[in-house]
Coordinates of C-alpha atoms in Angstrom, one line a residue:
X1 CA -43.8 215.9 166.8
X2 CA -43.6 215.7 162.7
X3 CA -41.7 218.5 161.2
X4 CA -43.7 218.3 157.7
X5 CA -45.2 222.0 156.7
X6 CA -48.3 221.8 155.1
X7 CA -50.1 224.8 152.7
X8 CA -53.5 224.7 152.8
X9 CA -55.4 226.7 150.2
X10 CA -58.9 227.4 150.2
X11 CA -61.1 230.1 149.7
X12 CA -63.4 229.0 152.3
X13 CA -61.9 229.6 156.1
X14 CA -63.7 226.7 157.7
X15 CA -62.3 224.6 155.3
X16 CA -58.8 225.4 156.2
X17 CA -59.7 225.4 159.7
X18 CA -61.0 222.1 159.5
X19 CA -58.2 220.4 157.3
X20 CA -55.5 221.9 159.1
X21 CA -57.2 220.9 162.5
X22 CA -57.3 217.0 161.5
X23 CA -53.5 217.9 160.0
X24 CA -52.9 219.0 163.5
X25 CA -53.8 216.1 165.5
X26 CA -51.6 214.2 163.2
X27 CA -48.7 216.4 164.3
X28 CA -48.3 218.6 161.1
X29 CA -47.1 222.1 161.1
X30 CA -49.9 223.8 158.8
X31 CA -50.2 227.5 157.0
X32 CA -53.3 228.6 155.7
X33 CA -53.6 231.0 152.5
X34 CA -57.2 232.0 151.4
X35 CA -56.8 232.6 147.4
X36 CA -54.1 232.0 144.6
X37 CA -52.6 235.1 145.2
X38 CA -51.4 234.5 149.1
X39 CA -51.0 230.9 148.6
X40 CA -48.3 232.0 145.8
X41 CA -47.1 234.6 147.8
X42 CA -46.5 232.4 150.8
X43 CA -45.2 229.7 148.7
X44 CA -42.3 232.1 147.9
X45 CA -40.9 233.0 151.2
X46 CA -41.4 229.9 152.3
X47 CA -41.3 226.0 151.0
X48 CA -43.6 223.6 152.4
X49 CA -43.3 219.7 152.7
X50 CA -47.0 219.0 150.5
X51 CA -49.6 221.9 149.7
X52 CA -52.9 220.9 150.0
X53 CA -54.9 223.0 147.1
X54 CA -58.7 223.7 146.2
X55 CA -59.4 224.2 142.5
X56 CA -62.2 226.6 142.8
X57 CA -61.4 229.9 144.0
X58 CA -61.8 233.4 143.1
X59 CA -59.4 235.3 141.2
X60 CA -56.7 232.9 140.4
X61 CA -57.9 228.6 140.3
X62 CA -56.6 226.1 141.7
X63 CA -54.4 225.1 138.2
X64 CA -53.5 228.5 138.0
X65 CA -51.9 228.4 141.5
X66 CA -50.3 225.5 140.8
X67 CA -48.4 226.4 138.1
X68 CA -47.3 229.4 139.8
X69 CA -46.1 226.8 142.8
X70 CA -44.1 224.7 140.4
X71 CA -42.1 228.2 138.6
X72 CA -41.0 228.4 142.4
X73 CA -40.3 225.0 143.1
X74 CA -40.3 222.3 140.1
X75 CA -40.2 219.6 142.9
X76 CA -43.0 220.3 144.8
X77 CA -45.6 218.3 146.1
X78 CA -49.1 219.2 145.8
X79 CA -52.4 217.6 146.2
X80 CA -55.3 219.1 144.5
X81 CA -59.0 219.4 146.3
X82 CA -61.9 220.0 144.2
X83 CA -65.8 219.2 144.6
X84 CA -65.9 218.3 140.9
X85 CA -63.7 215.3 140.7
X86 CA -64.3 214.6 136.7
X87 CA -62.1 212.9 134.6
X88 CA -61.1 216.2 132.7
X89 CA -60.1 218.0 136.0
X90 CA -58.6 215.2 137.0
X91 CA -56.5 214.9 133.9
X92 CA -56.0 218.4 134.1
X93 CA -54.7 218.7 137.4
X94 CA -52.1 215.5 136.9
X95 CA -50.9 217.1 133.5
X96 CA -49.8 220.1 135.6
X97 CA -48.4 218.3 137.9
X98 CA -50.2 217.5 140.8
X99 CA -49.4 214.5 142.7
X100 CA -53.1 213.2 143.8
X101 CA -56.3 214.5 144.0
X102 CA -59.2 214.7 147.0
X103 CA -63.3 215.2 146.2
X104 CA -65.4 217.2 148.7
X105 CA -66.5 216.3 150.5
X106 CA -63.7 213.5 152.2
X107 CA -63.0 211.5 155.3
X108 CA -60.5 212.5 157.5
X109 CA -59.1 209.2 157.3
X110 CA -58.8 209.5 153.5
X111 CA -57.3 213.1 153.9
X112 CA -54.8 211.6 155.9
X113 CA -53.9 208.6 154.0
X114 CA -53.4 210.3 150.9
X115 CA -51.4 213.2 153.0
X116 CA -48.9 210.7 154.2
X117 CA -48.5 208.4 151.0
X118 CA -47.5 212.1 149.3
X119 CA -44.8 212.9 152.0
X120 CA -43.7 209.5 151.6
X121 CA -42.9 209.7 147.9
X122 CA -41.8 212.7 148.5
X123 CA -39.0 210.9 150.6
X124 CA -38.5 208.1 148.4
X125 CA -37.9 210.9 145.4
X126 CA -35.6 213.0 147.9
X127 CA -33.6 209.8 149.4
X128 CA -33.1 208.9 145.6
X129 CA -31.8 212.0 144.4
X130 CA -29.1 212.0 147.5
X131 CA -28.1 208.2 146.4
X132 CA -27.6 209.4 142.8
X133 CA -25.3 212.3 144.2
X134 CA -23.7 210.3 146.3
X135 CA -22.8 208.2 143.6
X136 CA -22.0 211.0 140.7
X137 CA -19.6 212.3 143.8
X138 CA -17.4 208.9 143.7
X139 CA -17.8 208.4 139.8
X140 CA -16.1 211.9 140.0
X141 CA -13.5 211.1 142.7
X142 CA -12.7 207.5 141.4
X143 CA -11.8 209.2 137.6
X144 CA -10.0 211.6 139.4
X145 CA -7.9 209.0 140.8
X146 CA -7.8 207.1 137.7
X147 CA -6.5 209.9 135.5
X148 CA -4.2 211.5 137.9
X149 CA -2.8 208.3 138.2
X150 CA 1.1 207.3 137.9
X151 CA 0.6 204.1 136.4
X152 CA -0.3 203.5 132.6
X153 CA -4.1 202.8 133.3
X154 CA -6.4 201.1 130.5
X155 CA -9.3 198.7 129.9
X156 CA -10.0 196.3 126.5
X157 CA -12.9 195.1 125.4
X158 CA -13.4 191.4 124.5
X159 CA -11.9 191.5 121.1
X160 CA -8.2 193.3 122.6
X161 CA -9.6 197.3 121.7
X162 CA -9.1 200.0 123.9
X163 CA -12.2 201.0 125.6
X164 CA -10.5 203.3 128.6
X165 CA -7.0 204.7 128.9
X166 CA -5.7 207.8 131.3
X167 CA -4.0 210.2 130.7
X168 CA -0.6 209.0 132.1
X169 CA -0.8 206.4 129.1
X170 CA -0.9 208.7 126.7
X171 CA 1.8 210.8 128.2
X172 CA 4.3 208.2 128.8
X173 CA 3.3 206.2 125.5
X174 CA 2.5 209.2 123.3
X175 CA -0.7 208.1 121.5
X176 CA -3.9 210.1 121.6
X177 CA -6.9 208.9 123.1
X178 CA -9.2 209.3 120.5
X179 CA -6.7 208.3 117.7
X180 CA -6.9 204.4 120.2
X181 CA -10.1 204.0 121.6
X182 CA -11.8 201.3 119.4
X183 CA -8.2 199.9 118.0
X184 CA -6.6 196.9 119.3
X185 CA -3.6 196.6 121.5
X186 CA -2.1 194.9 119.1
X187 CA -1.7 198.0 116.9
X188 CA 0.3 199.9 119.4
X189 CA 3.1 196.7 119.7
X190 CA 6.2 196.0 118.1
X191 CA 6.1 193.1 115.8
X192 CA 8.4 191.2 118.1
X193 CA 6.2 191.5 120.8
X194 CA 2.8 190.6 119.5
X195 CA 3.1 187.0 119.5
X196 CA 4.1 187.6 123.3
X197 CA 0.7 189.8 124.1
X198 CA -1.2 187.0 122.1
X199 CA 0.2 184.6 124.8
X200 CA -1.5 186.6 127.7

Protein backbone atom coordinates (compact mmCIF):
# COMPACT_ATOMS: atom_id res chain seq x y z
CA UNK A 1 0.00 0.00 0.00
CA UNK A 2 1.24 3.73 -0.92
CA UNK A 3 1.97 5.79 2.02
CA UNK A 4 1.26 9.27 0.10
CA UNK A 5 -1.49 11.55 2.12
CA UNK A 6 -3.59 13.29 0.06
CA UNK A 7 -5.92 16.69 1.02
CA UNK A 8 -8.82 17.00 -0.81
CA UNK A 9 -10.70 20.27 -0.69
CA UNK A 10 -13.98 20.87 -1.96
CA UNK A 11 -16.97 22.38 -0.84
CA UNK A 12 -19.05 19.88 -2.48
CA UNK A 13 -19.06 16.35 -0.33
CA UNK A 14 -19.66 14.07 -3.34
CA UNK A 15 -16.83 15.54 -4.87
CA UNK A 16 -14.48 14.50 -2.20
CA UNK A 17 -16.14 11.40 -1.91
CA UNK A 18 -15.62 10.68 -5.33
CA UNK A 19 -11.88 11.85 -5.81
CA UNK A 20 -10.80 10.36 -2.72
CA UNK A 21 -12.58 7.05 -3.73
CA UNK A 22 -10.61 6.79 -7.23
CA UNK A 23 -7.47 7.99 -4.87
CA UNK A 24 -8.38 4.98 -2.87
CA UNK A 25 -8.25 2.35 -5.32
CA UNK A 26 -4.91 3.67 -6.20
CA UNK A 27 -3.76 2.98 -2.71
CA UNK A 28 -3.59 6.65 -1.36
CA UNK A 29 -4.27 7.68 2.21
CA UNK A 30 -6.83 10.61 1.68
CA UNK A 31 -8.30 13.55 4.17
CA UNK A 32 -11.22 15.43 3.22
CA UNK A 33 -11.74 19.21 4.34
CA UNK A 34 -14.96 21.01 3.03
CA UNK A 35 -13.87 24.89 2.87
CA UNK A 36 -10.65 27.03 3.14
CA UNK A 37 -10.95 27.29 6.61
CA UNK A 38 -10.67 23.31 7.64
CA UNK A 39 -8.47 22.65 4.74
CA UNK A 40 -6.02 25.28 6.41
CA UNK A 41 -6.66 24.06 9.64
CA UNK A 42 -5.93 20.48 8.83
CA UNK A 43 -3.03 21.52 6.75
CA UNK A 44 -1.55 22.69 10.13
CA UNK A 45 -1.60 19.71 12.25
CA UNK A 46 -0.83 17.76 9.65
CA UNK A 47 1.41 17.73 6.29
CA UNK A 48 0.17 15.97 3.36
CA UNK A 49 2.16 14.43 0.35
CA UNK A 50 -0.09 16.68 -2.63
CA UNK A 51 -3.46 18.62 -1.73
CA UNK A 52 -5.79 18.37 -4.25
CA UNK A 53 -7.76 21.94 -4.14
CA UNK A 54 -11.07 23.44 -5.75
CA UNK A 55 -11.01 27.14 -6.43
CA UNK A 56 -14.55 27.94 -5.92
CA UNK A 57 -15.68 27.76 -2.45
CA UNK A 58 -17.47 29.75 0.01
CA UNK A 59 -15.82 31.90 2.47
CA UNK A 60 -12.19 31.58 1.66
CA UNK A 61 -11.24 30.44 -2.56
CA UNK A 62 -9.27 28.18 -3.60
CA UNK A 63 -6.08 30.97 -4.07
CA UNK A 64 -6.84 32.10 -0.79
CA UNK A 65 -6.31 28.63 0.68
CA UNK A 66 -3.43 28.18 -1.06
CA UNK A 67 -1.56 30.79 0.13
CA UNK A 68 -2.47 30.06 3.48
CA UNK A 69 -0.97 26.29 2.62
CA UNK A 70 2.28 27.68 1.43
CA UNK A 71 2.84 30.21 4.98
CA UNK A 72 2.70 26.64 6.54
CA UNK A 73 4.73 24.82 4.21
CA UNK A 74 6.70 26.73 1.33
CA UNK A 75 7.33 23.29 -0.24
CA UNK A 76 4.21 22.01 -0.74
CA UNK A 77 2.54 20.40 -3.44
CA UNK A 78 -0.76 21.37 -4.56
CA UNK A 79 -2.89 20.87 -7.56
CA UNK A 80 -5.66 23.19 -8.14
CA UNK A 81 -9.38 21.99 -9.41
CA UNK A 82 -11.55 24.53 -10.90
CA UNK A 83 -14.59 24.29 -13.44
CA UNK A 84 -13.35 27.50 -15.03
CA UNK A 85 -10.04 26.51 -16.44
CA UNK A 86 -9.26 30.18 -18.22
CA UNK A 87 -5.99 31.38 -18.93
CA UNK A 88 -6.26 34.01 -16.13
CA UNK A 89 -7.09 31.46 -13.41
CA UNK A 90 -4.70 29.39 -14.68
CA UNK A 91 -2.03 32.05 -14.58
CA UNK A 92 -3.26 32.88 -11.32
CA UNK A 93 -3.17 29.78 -9.73
CA UNK A 94 0.63 28.95 -11.13
CA UNK A 95 1.76 32.55 -9.87
CA UNK A 96 0.80 31.33 -6.37
CA UNK A 97 2.30 28.42 -6.66
CA UNK A 98 0.33 25.73 -7.61
CA UNK A 99 1.93 22.89 -9.30
CA UNK A 100 -0.91 21.79 -12.03
CA UNK A 101 -4.23 22.39 -12.54
CA UNK A 102 -7.52 19.89 -13.26
CA UNK A 103 -11.04 21.22 -15.14
CA UNK A 104 -14.33 19.75 -14.02
CA UNK A 105 -15.36 17.88 -14.91
CA UNK A 106 -12.09 15.12 -15.48
CA UNK A 107 -11.35 11.45 -16.04
CA UNK A 108 -10.29 9.49 -13.45
CA UNK A 109 -7.48 8.47 -15.53
CA UNK A 110 -6.41 12.15 -15.96
CA UNK A 111 -6.94 12.73 -12.10
CA UNK A 112 -4.62 10.02 -11.62
CA UNK A 113 -1.94 10.79 -14.02
CA UNK A 114 -1.55 14.20 -12.99
CA UNK A 115 -1.68 12.91 -9.15
CA UNK A 116 1.26 10.72 -9.64
CA UNK A 117 3.49 12.98 -12.05
CA UNK A 118 3.00 15.70 -8.86
CA UNK A 119 4.26 13.11 -6.21
CA UNK A 120 6.87 12.23 -8.58
CA UNK A 121 8.38 15.69 -8.74
CA UNK A 122 7.77 15.98 -5.58
CA UNK A 123 10.46 13.19 -5.15
CA UNK A 124 12.75 14.28 -7.69
CA UNK A 125 12.72 17.98 -5.68
CA UNK A 126 13.07 16.01 -2.30
CA UNK A 127 15.87 13.36 -3.56
CA UNK A 128 17.66 16.58 -4.89
CA UNK A 129 17.63 18.56 -1.89
CA UNK A 130 19.16 15.33 0.17
CA UNK A 131 22.03 15.07 -2.66
CA UNK A 132 22.82 18.78 -2.20
CA UNK A 133 23.07 18.14 1.67
CA UNK A 134 24.84 15.38 1.30
CA UNK A 135 27.25 17.16 -0.58
CA UNK A 136 27.31 20.70 1.59
CA UNK A 137 28.05 17.89 4.55
CA UNK A 138 31.47 16.69 2.84
CA UNK A 139 32.36 20.32 1.41
CA UNK A 140 32.08 21.06 5.22
CA UNK A 141 34.01 17.90 6.48
CA UNK A 142 36.72 17.90 3.69
CA UNK A 143 37.66 21.92 4.68
CA UNK A 144 37.60 20.80 8.05
CA UNK A 145 40.26 18.50 7.27
CA UNK A 146 42.00 20.74 5.08
CA UNK A 147 42.30 23.63 7.58
CA UNK A 148 42.89 21.61 10.62
CA UNK A 149 45.56 20.15 8.72
CA UNK A 150 49.39 19.67 9.91
CA UNK A 151 50.83 20.20 6.63
CA UNK A 152 51.28 23.65 4.85
CA UNK A 153 48.20 23.20 2.48
CA UNK A 154 47.81 25.51 -0.77
CA UNK A 155 46.54 25.66 -4.37
CA UNK A 156 47.96 28.18 -7.49
CA UNK A 157 46.30 29.15 -10.24
CA UNK A 158 47.81 28.85 -13.76
CA UNK A 159 49.94 31.97 -13.57
CA UNK A 160 51.82 30.77 -9.85
CA UNK A 161 49.03 32.97 -7.46
CA UNK A 162 47.62 31.75 -4.48
CA UNK A 163 44.12 30.76 -4.85
CA UNK A 164 43.76 28.45 -1.44
CA UNK A 165 46.04 28.25 1.56
CA UNK A 166 45.06 26.86 5.37
CA UNK A 167 45.53 27.98 8.10
CA UNK A 168 48.58 25.94 9.14
CA UNK A 169 50.39 27.88 6.27
CA UNK A 170 49.85 30.90 7.54
CA UNK A 171 50.76 29.91 11.00
CA UNK A 172 53.92 28.20 10.28
CA UNK A 173 54.88 30.83 7.38
CA UNK A 174 53.35 33.87 9.03
CA UNK A 175 51.61 35.57 6.08
CA UNK A 176 47.94 36.51 6.10
CA UNK A 177 45.52 35.06 3.83
CA UNK A 178 44.03 37.84 2.42
CA UNK A 179 47.39 39.90 2.27
CA UNK A 180 48.43 36.38 -0.49
CA UNK A 181 45.47 35.22 -2.16
CA UNK A 182 45.88 36.67 -5.82
CA UNK A 183 49.96 37.14 -5.36
CA UNK A 184 52.34 34.78 -6.78
CA UNK A 185 54.52 32.33 -5.00
CA UNK A 186 57.17 33.87 -6.08
CA UNK A 187 56.62 36.86 -3.85
CA UNK A 188 56.85 34.94 -0.68
CA UNK A 189 60.60 33.31 -1.79
CA UNK A 190 63.96 34.29 -1.09
CA UNK A 191 65.84 35.54 -4.10
CA UNK A 192 67.99 32.58 -3.97
CA UNK A 193 65.38 30.33 -4.32
CA UNK A 194 63.27 31.66 -7.09
CA UNK A 195 65.13 30.42 -9.91
CA UNK A 196 64.75 26.95 -8.09
CA UNK A 197 60.67 27.24 -7.80
CA UNK A 198 60.83 28.50 -11.61
CA UNK A 199 62.51 25.01 -12.21
CA UNK A 200 59.39 23.12 -10.86
Amino acid sequence: MRSEQILVVDDEKRIVENISLFLKREGFQTTGAYDGDEAVRIFKQQRFDLVLLDVSMPGMNGYETMEHIFDIDEDAMVIIITGNASVESAIRALKIGAWDYLKKPFEYADLIKTVKNALFQKELVADKKAVSARLEASERQYEYMVNNSPDLIFTLDKNGCFTFMNHQFEKVLGFSRKDLIGTGFKNILHEGDISKASAL
